[in-house]
């Protein structure tokens, strides 16, 4: 049998060891950098989503408040003169006179109020007087 003799110098072993250490360090640094970038991207996305959700909720709340205020103002303007149309007679219940109500409101509102009365939309807003 032939015998194989390998001659390896100490400097060659040292160079190989240094190269292996450098490669391992570079791989670890690259992996850490990638993890940091992924974490930063995830945090930014979460922050953006939270901000968008908060903005949407605020906009929805503002829109709902504006709609409620507009509806209340419209109902007050439309129904505001109902007291002028109440008839009080001794021994009888209080009656709501639709003709007096229409006459008590501005002329520009009368067609609209007549439609509301015809559709029986307005009467439930007037409470127990109808």
Short mmCIF file of N, CA, C and O in Angstrom, two decimals:
data_model
loop_
_atom_site.label_atom_id
_atom_site.label_comp_id
_atom_site.label_asym_id
_atom_site.label_seq_id
_atom_site.Cartn_x
_atom_site.Cartn_y
_atom_site.Cartn_z
N UNK A 1 0.83 -1.17 0.00
CA UNK A 1 0.00 0.00 0.00
C UNK A 1 0.88 1.23 0.00
O UNK A 1 1.90 1.28 0.68
N UNK A 2 0.37 2.21 -0.69
CA UNK A 2 1.11 3.45 -0.76
C UNK A 2 0.65 4.37 0.35
O UNK A 2 -0.51 4.44 0.69
N UNK A 3 1.56 5.03 0.87
CA UNK A 3 1.27 5.93 1.96
C UNK A 3 1.25 7.36 1.43
O UNK A 3 2.15 7.77 0.72
N UNK A 4 0.17 8.13 1.82
CA UNK A 4 0.05 9.51 1.36
C UNK A 4 0.45 10.41 2.53
O UNK A 4 -0.04 10.27 3.63
N UNK A 5 1.31 11.31 2.25
CA UNK A 5 1.75 12.22 3.28
C UNK A 5 1.29 13.62 2.89
O UNK A 5 1.56 14.07 1.78
N UNK A 6 0.57 14.25 3.80
CA UNK A 6 0.11 15.61 3.56
C UNK A 6 0.96 16.54 4.37
O UNK A 6 1.16 16.35 5.56
N UNK A 7 1.44 17.53 3.73
CA UNK A 7 2.20 18.54 4.45
C UNK A 7 1.35 19.80 4.47
O UNK A 7 1.07 20.37 3.44
N UNK A 8 0.92 20.18 5.65
CA UNK A 8 0.13 21.39 5.80
C UNK A 8 0.94 22.30 6.72
O UNK A 8 1.37 21.90 7.80
N UNK A 9 1.05 23.48 6.24
CA UNK A 9 1.80 24.46 7.02
C UNK A 9 0.85 25.19 7.97
O UNK A 9 -0.34 25.34 7.74
N UNK A 10 1.43 25.64 9.07
CA UNK A 10 0.67 26.36 10.08
C UNK A 10 0.02 27.61 9.51
O UNK A 10 -1.11 27.93 9.82
N UNK A 11 0.68 28.30 8.63
CA UNK A 11 0.14 29.52 8.04
C UNK A 11 -1.08 29.22 7.19
O UNK A 11 -2.04 30.00 7.16
N UNK A 12 -1.08 28.09 6.52
CA UNK A 12 -2.24 27.74 5.71
C UNK A 12 -3.45 27.44 6.61
O UNK A 12 -4.58 27.83 6.30
N UNK A 13 -3.23 26.78 7.72
CA UNK A 13 -4.31 26.50 8.65
C UNK A 13 -4.85 27.80 9.24
O UNK A 13 -6.05 28.01 9.36
N UNK A 14 -3.95 28.70 9.57
CA UNK A 14 -4.35 29.98 10.12
C UNK A 14 -5.16 30.78 9.11
O UNK A 14 -6.18 31.38 9.45
N UNK A 15 -4.78 30.79 7.86
CA UNK A 15 -5.51 31.51 6.81
C UNK A 15 -6.91 30.90 6.65
O UNK A 15 -7.90 31.63 6.56
N UNK A 16 -7.00 29.61 6.61
CA UNK A 16 -8.30 28.95 6.47
C UNK A 16 -9.18 29.29 7.67
O UNK A 16 -10.37 29.60 7.53
N UNK A 17 -8.64 29.26 8.85
CA UNK A 17 -9.40 29.57 10.05
C UNK A 17 -9.89 31.01 10.03
O UNK A 17 -11.05 31.30 10.37
N UNK A 18 -9.06 31.93 9.62
CA UNK A 18 -9.46 33.34 9.55
C UNK A 18 -10.56 33.52 8.51
O UNK A 18 -11.53 34.24 8.73
N UNK A 19 -10.43 32.86 7.37
CA UNK A 19 -11.46 32.96 6.32
C UNK A 19 -12.79 32.41 6.84
O UNK A 19 -13.84 33.01 6.63
N UNK A 20 -12.76 31.30 7.53
CA UNK A 20 -13.99 30.71 8.07
C UNK A 20 -14.62 31.66 9.09
O UNK A 20 -15.83 31.90 9.08
N UNK A 21 -13.82 32.23 9.96
CA UNK A 21 -14.34 33.17 10.97
C UNK A 21 -14.93 34.39 10.28
O UNK A 21 -16.02 34.86 10.65
N UNK A 22 -14.28 34.93 9.29
CA UNK A 22 -14.78 36.11 8.57
C UNK A 22 -16.10 35.77 7.89
O UNK A 22 -17.06 36.56 7.94
N UNK A 23 -16.19 34.63 7.26
CA UNK A 23 -17.43 34.24 6.58
C UNK A 23 -18.55 34.09 7.59
O UNK A 23 -19.68 34.56 7.37
N UNK A 24 -18.29 33.47 8.72
CA UNK A 24 -19.32 33.30 9.75
C UNK A 24 -19.76 34.66 10.28
O UNK A 24 -20.96 34.93 10.44
N UNK A 25 -18.83 35.56 10.54
CA UNK A 25 -19.18 36.89 11.02
C UNK A 25 -20.01 37.64 9.99
O UNK A 25 -21.02 38.29 10.32
N UNK A 26 -19.63 37.58 8.73
CA UNK A 26 -20.39 38.25 7.67
C UNK A 26 -21.80 37.67 7.58
O UNK A 26 -22.79 38.42 7.47
N UNK A 27 -21.95 36.38 7.65
CA UNK A 27 -23.27 35.76 7.59
C UNK A 27 -24.11 36.19 8.79
O UNK A 27 -25.29 36.55 8.63
N UNK A 28 -23.54 36.22 9.98
CA UNK A 28 -24.27 36.64 11.16
C UNK A 28 -24.69 38.10 11.04
O UNK A 28 -25.83 38.47 11.34
N UNK A 29 -23.79 38.96 10.56
CA UNK A 29 -24.12 40.38 10.40
C UNK A 29 -25.23 40.55 9.37
O UNK A 29 -26.17 41.33 9.57
N UNK A 30 -25.18 39.83 8.27
CA UNK A 30 -26.22 39.92 7.24
C UNK A 30 -27.56 39.44 7.79
O UNK A 30 -28.60 40.08 7.59
N UNK A 31 -27.55 38.34 8.52
CA UNK A 31 -28.80 37.82 9.09
C UNK A 31 -29.38 38.82 10.11
O UNK A 31 -30.59 39.10 10.10
N UNK A 32 -28.55 39.38 10.95
CA UNK A 32 -29.01 40.37 11.93
C UNK A 32 -29.57 41.60 11.21
O UNK A 32 -30.61 42.14 11.58
N UNK A 33 -28.89 42.04 10.16
CA UNK A 33 -29.36 43.21 9.41
C UNK A 33 -30.72 42.93 8.77
O UNK A 33 -31.61 43.78 8.79
N UNK A 34 -30.88 41.76 8.20
CA UNK A 34 -32.16 41.40 7.58
C UNK A 34 -33.26 41.35 8.64
O UNK A 34 -34.37 41.86 8.43
N UNK A 35 -32.98 40.78 9.79
CA UNK A 35 -33.97 40.71 10.86
C UNK A 35 -34.35 42.12 11.32
O UNK A 35 -35.53 42.42 11.53
N UNK A 36 -33.36 42.99 11.48
CA UNK A 36 -33.64 44.36 11.90
C UNK A 36 -34.51 45.08 10.86
O UNK A 36 -35.47 45.76 11.20
N UNK A 37 -34.20 44.91 9.59
CA UNK A 37 -34.99 45.55 8.53
C UNK A 37 -36.42 45.02 8.54
O UNK A 37 -37.38 45.79 8.44
N UNK A 38 -36.58 43.72 8.70
CA UNK A 38 -37.93 43.13 8.73
C UNK A 38 -38.71 43.67 9.94
O UNK A 38 -39.88 44.04 9.82
N UNK A 39 -38.08 43.76 11.09
CA UNK A 39 -38.75 44.26 12.28
C UNK A 39 -39.14 45.73 12.09
O UNK A 39 -40.26 46.14 12.43
N UNK A 40 -38.25 46.53 11.53
CA UNK A 40 -38.57 47.94 11.28
C UNK A 40 -39.73 48.07 10.31
O UNK A 40 -40.64 48.87 10.52
N UNK A 41 -39.74 47.29 9.25
CA UNK A 41 -40.83 47.34 8.27
C UNK A 41 -42.15 46.93 8.92
O UNK A 41 -43.18 47.59 8.73
N UNK A 42 -42.14 45.90 9.73
CA UNK A 42 -43.36 45.45 10.41
C UNK A 42 -43.86 46.54 11.36
O UNK A 42 -45.06 46.84 11.40
N UNK A 43 -42.96 47.16 12.11
CA UNK A 43 -43.36 48.22 13.03
C UNK A 43 -43.95 49.40 12.27
O UNK A 43 -44.98 49.96 12.65
N UNK A 44 -43.33 49.78 11.17
CA UNK A 44 -43.84 50.90 10.37
C UNK A 44 -45.22 50.56 9.81
O UNK A 44 -46.14 51.38 9.85
N UNK A 45 -45.40 49.35 9.32
CA UNK A 45 -46.70 48.95 8.78
C UNK A 45 -47.76 48.96 9.88
O UNK A 45 -48.87 49.46 9.67
N UNK A 46 -47.43 48.46 11.05
CA UNK A 46 -48.39 48.45 12.16
C UNK A 46 -48.75 49.88 12.56
O UNK A 46 -49.92 50.20 12.77
N UNK A 47 -47.77 50.76 12.63
CA UNK A 47 -48.04 52.16 12.99
C UNK A 47 -48.93 52.81 11.94
O UNK A 47 -49.88 53.52 12.27
N UNK A 48 -48.64 52.58 10.67
CA UNK A 48 -49.46 53.16 9.60
C UNK A 48 -50.89 52.63 9.68
O UNK A 48 -51.85 53.40 9.56
N UNK A 49 -51.06 51.35 9.91
CA UNK A 49 -52.40 50.77 10.02
C UNK A 49 -53.14 51.37 11.20
O UNK A 49 -54.32 51.73 11.10
N UNK A 50 -52.48 51.51 12.33
CA UNK A 50 -53.13 52.08 13.51
C UNK A 50 -53.53 53.53 13.23
O UNK A 50 -54.64 53.95 13.58
N UNK A 51 -52.66 54.30 12.61
CA UNK A 51 -52.98 55.69 12.29
C UNK A 51 -54.17 55.76 11.34
O UNK A 51 -55.08 56.57 11.52
N UNK A 52 -54.19 54.91 10.33
CA UNK A 52 -55.30 54.90 9.37
C UNK A 52 -56.60 54.54 10.08
O UNK A 52 -57.64 55.18 9.86
N UNK A 53 -56.57 53.55 10.95
CA UNK A 53 -57.77 53.14 11.67
C UNK A 53 -58.26 54.29 12.57
O UNK A 53 -59.46 54.58 12.61
N UNK A 54 -57.35 54.95 13.26
CA UNK A 54 -57.74 56.07 14.12
C UNK A 54 -58.35 57.19 13.29
O UNK A 54 -59.38 57.76 13.66
N UNK A 55 -57.75 57.50 12.15
CA UNK A 55 -58.28 58.57 11.30
C UNK A 55 -59.66 58.20 10.78
O UNK A 55 -60.58 59.02 10.79
N UNK A 56 -59.84 56.96 10.37
CA UNK A 56 -61.15 56.52 9.88
C UNK A 56 -62.19 56.60 10.99
O UNK A 56 -63.31 57.08 10.76
N UNK A 57 -61.84 56.18 12.19
CA UNK A 57 -62.79 56.24 13.31
C UNK A 57 -63.15 57.69 13.62
O UNK A 57 -64.33 58.02 13.83
N UNK A 58 -62.17 58.57 13.63
CA UNK A 58 -62.44 59.98 13.91
C UNK A 58 -63.35 60.57 12.82
O UNK A 58 -64.30 61.29 13.12
N UNK A 59 -63.07 60.25 11.56
CA UNK A 59 -63.90 60.77 10.47
C UNK A 59 -65.33 60.25 10.59
O UNK A 59 -66.29 61.01 10.43
N UNK A 60 -65.48 58.98 10.90
CA UNK A 60 -66.82 58.40 11.04
C UNK A 60 -67.56 59.07 12.20
O UNK A 60 -68.75 59.42 12.07
N UNK A 61 -66.89 59.27 13.31
CA UNK A 61 -67.53 59.92 14.46
C UNK A 61 -67.94 61.34 14.11
O UNK A 61 -69.05 61.78 14.43
N UNK A 62 -67.06 62.07 13.43
CA UNK A 62 -67.39 63.45 13.04
C UNK A 62 -68.58 63.46 12.09
O UNK A 62 -69.49 64.28 12.24
N UNK A 63 -68.60 62.56 11.13
CA UNK A 63 -69.71 62.51 10.18
C UNK A 63 -71.01 62.18 10.91
O UNK A 63 -72.05 62.80 10.65
N UNK A 64 -70.97 61.22 11.83
CA UNK A 64 -72.18 60.86 12.57
C UNK A 64 -72.66 62.05 13.41
O UNK A 64 -73.87 62.35 13.44
N UNK A 65 -71.75 62.74 14.06
CA UNK A 65 -72.14 63.90 14.87
C UNK A 65 -72.75 64.98 13.99
O UNK A 65 -73.78 65.57 14.34
N UNK A 66 -72.14 65.24 12.84
CA UNK A 66 -72.68 66.26 11.93
C UNK A 66 -74.07 65.86 11.45
O UNK A 66 -74.99 66.69 11.41
N UNK A 67 -74.24 64.60 11.09
CA UNK A 67 -75.56 64.15 10.62
C UNK A 67 -76.59 64.28 11.72
O UNK A 67 -77.71 64.76 11.48
N UNK A 68 -76.25 63.90 12.94
CA UNK A 68 -77.19 64.02 14.05
C UNK A 68 -77.56 65.48 14.30
O UNK A 68 -78.73 65.82 14.49
N UNK A 69 -76.56 66.36 14.29
CA UNK A 69 -76.84 67.78 14.49
C UNK A 69 -77.74 68.33 13.39
O UNK A 69 -78.70 69.06 13.66
N UNK A 70 -77.47 67.96 12.15
CA UNK A 70 -78.29 68.43 11.03
C UNK A 70 -79.72 67.92 11.18
O UNK A 70 -80.68 68.67 10.99
N UNK A 71 -79.87 66.66 11.54
CA UNK A 71 -81.21 66.09 11.70
C UNK A 71 -81.95 66.80 12.83
O UNK A 71 -83.13 67.15 12.70
N UNK A 72 -81.27 67.04 13.94
CA UNK A 72 -81.91 67.73 15.06
C UNK A 72 -82.32 69.14 14.65
O UNK A 72 -83.44 69.59 14.95
N UNK A 73 -81.45 69.85 13.96
CA UNK A 73 -81.77 71.21 13.52
C UNK A 73 -82.96 71.19 12.57
O UNK A 73 -83.88 72.01 12.69
N UNK A 74 -82.98 70.24 11.63
CA UNK A 74 -84.09 70.16 10.69
C UNK A 74 -85.39 69.86 11.42
O UNK A 74 -86.42 70.48 11.16
N UNK A 75 -85.34 68.92 12.36
CA UNK A 75 -86.57 68.58 13.10
C UNK A 75 -87.04 69.78 13.92
O UNK A 75 -88.23 70.09 13.95
N UNK A 76 -86.12 70.50 14.56
CA UNK A 76 -86.51 71.67 15.34
C UNK A 76 -87.10 72.74 14.45
O UNK A 76 -88.13 73.36 14.77
N UNK A 77 -86.49 72.96 13.29
CA UNK A 77 -87.03 73.98 12.37
C UNK A 77 -88.40 73.58 11.85
O UNK A 77 -89.32 74.38 11.79
N UNK A 78 -88.54 72.30 11.49
CA UNK A 78 -89.80 71.84 10.92
C UNK A 78 -90.89 71.78 11.97
O UNK A 78 -92.02 72.21 11.75
N UNK A 79 -90.60 71.27 13.14
CA UNK A 79 -91.62 71.02 14.15
C UNK A 79 -91.69 72.16 15.17
O UNK A 79 -92.55 72.17 16.03
N UNK A 80 -90.82 73.14 15.06
CA UNK A 80 -90.71 74.19 16.05
C UNK A 80 -91.98 74.92 16.39
O UNK A 80 -92.16 75.35 17.51
N UNK A 81 -92.90 75.06 15.48
CA UNK A 81 -94.11 75.83 15.74
C UNK A 81 -95.31 74.98 16.11
O UNK A 81 -96.44 75.43 16.00
N UNK A 82 -95.07 73.76 16.61
CA UNK A 82 -96.21 72.89 16.89
C UNK A 82 -97.09 73.43 18.01
O UNK A 82 -98.29 73.19 18.03
N UNK A 83 -96.54 74.20 18.94
CA UNK A 83 -97.34 74.71 20.06
C UNK A 83 -98.45 75.63 19.58
O UNK A 83 -99.51 75.69 20.19
N UNK A 84 -98.18 76.35 18.48
CA UNK A 84 -99.21 77.24 17.93
C UNK A 84 -100.42 76.46 17.43
O UNK A 84 -101.49 77.03 17.25
N UNK A 85 -100.24 75.17 17.18
CA UNK A 85 -101.32 74.37 16.61
C UNK A 85 -102.05 73.53 17.67
O UNK A 85 -102.92 72.74 17.33
N UNK A 86 -101.73 73.71 18.92
CA UNK A 86 -102.40 72.94 19.97
C UNK A 86 -103.67 73.67 20.40
O UNK A 86 -103.67 74.87 20.63
N UNK A 87 -104.75 72.92 20.50
CA UNK A 87 -106.03 73.48 20.94
C UNK A 87 -106.34 72.94 22.32
O UNK A 87 -106.32 71.74 22.55
N UNK A 88 -106.63 73.86 23.21
CA UNK A 88 -106.98 73.49 24.58
C UNK A 88 -108.47 73.79 24.79
O UNK A 88 -108.90 74.92 24.60
N UNK A 89 -109.21 72.77 25.12
CA UNK A 89 -110.62 72.97 25.46
C UNK A 89 -110.88 72.27 26.79
O UNK A 89 -110.45 71.13 26.98
N UNK A 90 -111.57 72.95 27.66
CA UNK A 90 -111.85 72.36 28.98
C UNK A 90 -112.67 71.08 28.80
O UNK A 90 -113.59 71.02 28.01
N UNK A 91 -112.25 70.08 29.56
CA UNK A 91 -112.98 68.82 29.53
C UNK A 91 -112.60 67.93 28.36
O UNK A 91 -113.11 66.83 28.24
N UNK A 92 -111.76 68.39 27.47
CA UNK A 92 -111.33 67.60 26.33
C UNK A 92 -109.80 67.43 26.37
O UNK A 92 -109.11 68.18 27.05
N UNK A 93 -109.33 66.46 25.62
CA UNK A 93 -107.88 66.32 25.54
C UNK A 93 -107.31 67.41 24.64
O UNK A 93 -108.03 68.04 23.87
N UNK A 94 -106.03 67.62 24.75
CA UNK A 94 -105.36 68.59 23.90
C UNK A 94 -105.34 68.03 22.49
O UNK A 94 -105.03 66.87 22.27
N UNK A 95 -105.70 68.88 21.52
CA UNK A 95 -105.75 68.44 20.12
C UNK A 95 -104.71 69.19 19.29
O UNK A 95 -104.43 70.36 19.54
N UNK A 96 -104.21 68.50 18.32
CA UNK A 96 -103.27 69.11 17.39
C UNK A 96 -104.02 69.47 16.12
O UNK A 96 -104.57 68.60 15.45
N UNK A 97 -104.05 70.75 15.81
CA UNK A 97 -104.75 71.24 14.62
C UNK A 97 -103.73 71.39 13.49
O UNK A 97 -102.92 72.31 13.49
N UNK A 98 -103.80 70.48 12.52
CA UNK A 98 -102.82 70.50 11.43
C UNK A 98 -102.92 71.77 10.60
O UNK A 98 -101.89 72.30 10.15
N UNK A 99 -104.14 72.28 10.40
CA UNK A 99 -104.30 73.50 9.61
C UNK A 99 -103.64 74.69 10.32
O UNK A 99 -102.99 75.52 9.68
N UNK A 100 -103.82 74.78 11.63
CA UNK A 100 -103.17 75.86 12.39
C UNK A 100 -101.64 75.71 12.34
O UNK A 100 -100.91 76.70 12.25
N UNK A 101 -101.20 74.47 12.40
CA UNK A 101 -99.76 74.22 12.34
C UNK A 101 -99.19 74.69 11.00
O UNK A 101 -98.19 75.41 10.96
N UNK A 102 -99.83 74.31 9.90
CA UNK A 102 -99.37 74.72 8.57
C UNK A 102 -99.41 76.24 8.45
O UNK A 102 -98.48 76.86 7.94
N UNK A 103 -100.46 76.85 8.95
CA UNK A 103 -100.59 78.31 8.86
C UNK A 103 -99.54 79.03 9.70
O UNK A 103 -99.15 80.15 9.37
N UNK A 104 -99.05 78.39 10.78
CA UNK A 104 -98.09 79.05 11.66
C UNK A 104 -96.66 79.01 11.12
O UNK A 104 -95.79 79.70 11.62
N UNK A 105 -96.41 78.20 10.11
CA UNK A 105 -95.06 78.05 9.57
C UNK A 105 -94.88 78.95 8.36
O UNK A 105 -95.86 79.34 7.71
N UNK A 106 -93.65 79.29 8.00
CA UNK A 106 -93.40 80.14 6.83
C UNK A 106 -93.97 79.51 5.56
O UNK A 106 -94.02 78.28 5.42
N UNK A 107 -94.37 80.36 4.64
CA UNK A 107 -94.98 79.90 3.39
C UNK A 107 -94.06 78.98 2.60
O UNK A 107 -94.52 78.05 1.92
N UNK A 108 -92.76 79.20 2.68
CA UNK A 108 -91.83 78.36 1.93
C UNK A 108 -91.78 76.94 2.46
O UNK A 108 -91.41 76.01 1.74
N UNK A 109 -92.15 76.74 3.72
CA UNK A 109 -92.11 75.40 4.32
C UNK A 109 -93.44 74.66 4.19
O UNK A 109 -93.49 73.45 4.40
N UNK A 110 -94.50 75.35 3.87
CA UNK A 110 -95.84 74.74 3.89
C UNK A 110 -95.99 73.53 2.97
O UNK A 110 -96.52 72.50 3.40
N UNK A 111 -95.53 73.58 1.70
CA UNK A 111 -95.67 72.38 0.86
C UNK A 111 -94.93 71.17 1.45
O UNK A 111 -95.45 70.05 1.44
N UNK A 112 -93.75 71.42 1.99
CA UNK A 112 -92.99 70.33 2.60
C UNK A 112 -93.73 69.78 3.82
O UNK A 112 -93.83 68.56 3.99
N UNK A 113 -94.26 70.65 4.65
CA UNK A 113 -94.98 70.21 5.84
C UNK A 113 -96.26 69.47 5.48
O UNK A 113 -96.62 68.48 6.14
N UNK A 114 -96.94 69.94 4.45
CA UNK A 114 -98.14 69.21 3.99
C UNK A 114 -97.79 67.81 3.55
O UNK A 114 -98.52 66.84 3.85
N UNK A 115 -96.68 67.68 2.85
CA UNK A 115 -96.24 66.34 2.42
C UNK A 115 -95.93 65.48 3.64
O UNK A 115 -96.32 64.30 3.69
N UNK A 116 -95.22 66.04 4.61
CA UNK A 116 -94.91 65.28 5.82
C UNK A 116 -96.18 64.86 6.55
O UNK A 116 -96.28 63.72 7.03
N UNK A 117 -97.14 65.77 6.66
CA UNK A 117 -98.40 65.42 7.33
C UNK A 117 -99.16 64.36 6.54
O UNK A 117 -99.74 63.44 7.12
N UNK A 118 -99.17 64.51 5.22
CA UNK A 118 -99.86 63.54 4.38
C UNK A 118 -99.24 62.14 4.52
O UNK A 118 -99.96 61.14 4.57
N UNK A 119 -97.91 62.09 4.59
CA UNK A 119 -97.23 60.80 4.73
C UNK A 119 -97.20 60.31 6.18
O UNK A 119 -96.67 59.25 6.46
N UNK A 120 -97.76 61.10 7.08
CA UNK A 120 -97.81 60.80 8.51
C UNK A 120 -96.40 60.62 9.09
O UNK A 120 -96.17 59.80 9.98
N UNK A 121 -95.47 61.40 8.56
CA UNK A 121 -94.11 61.38 9.07
C UNK A 121 -93.99 62.32 10.25
O UNK A 121 -93.30 62.05 11.22
N UNK A 122 -94.67 63.42 10.18
CA UNK A 122 -94.51 64.47 11.18
C UNK A 122 -95.26 64.19 12.47
O UNK A 122 -94.79 64.53 13.55
N UNK A 123 -96.40 63.55 12.39
CA UNK A 123 -97.23 63.37 13.58
C UNK A 123 -96.53 62.60 14.70
O UNK A 123 -96.65 63.00 15.86
N UNK A 124 -95.76 61.54 14.44
CA UNK A 124 -95.07 60.89 15.54
C UNK A 124 -94.03 61.77 16.23
O UNK A 124 -93.75 61.60 17.40
N UNK A 125 -93.51 62.77 15.53
CA UNK A 125 -92.53 63.68 16.13
C UNK A 125 -93.20 64.65 17.09
O UNK A 125 -92.51 65.28 17.90
N UNK A 126 -94.48 64.82 17.02
CA UNK A 126 -95.17 65.83 17.82
C UNK A 126 -95.59 65.31 19.18
O UNK A 126 -96.18 66.03 19.95
N UNK A 127 -95.31 64.08 19.47
CA UNK A 127 -95.61 63.55 20.79
C UNK A 127 -97.06 63.15 20.94
O UNK A 127 -97.73 62.81 19.96
N UNK A 128 -97.59 63.21 22.17
CA UNK A 128 -98.92 62.66 22.45
C UNK A 128 -100.05 63.62 22.07
O UNK A 128 -101.19 63.35 22.38
N UNK A 129 -99.78 64.72 21.39
CA UNK A 129 -100.82 65.70 21.12
C UNK A 129 -101.68 65.35 19.90
O UNK A 129 -102.70 65.94 19.71
N UNK A 130 -101.26 64.47 19.05
CA UNK A 130 -102.02 64.20 17.82
C UNK A 130 -103.14 63.21 18.06
O UNK A 130 -103.23 62.50 18.99
#
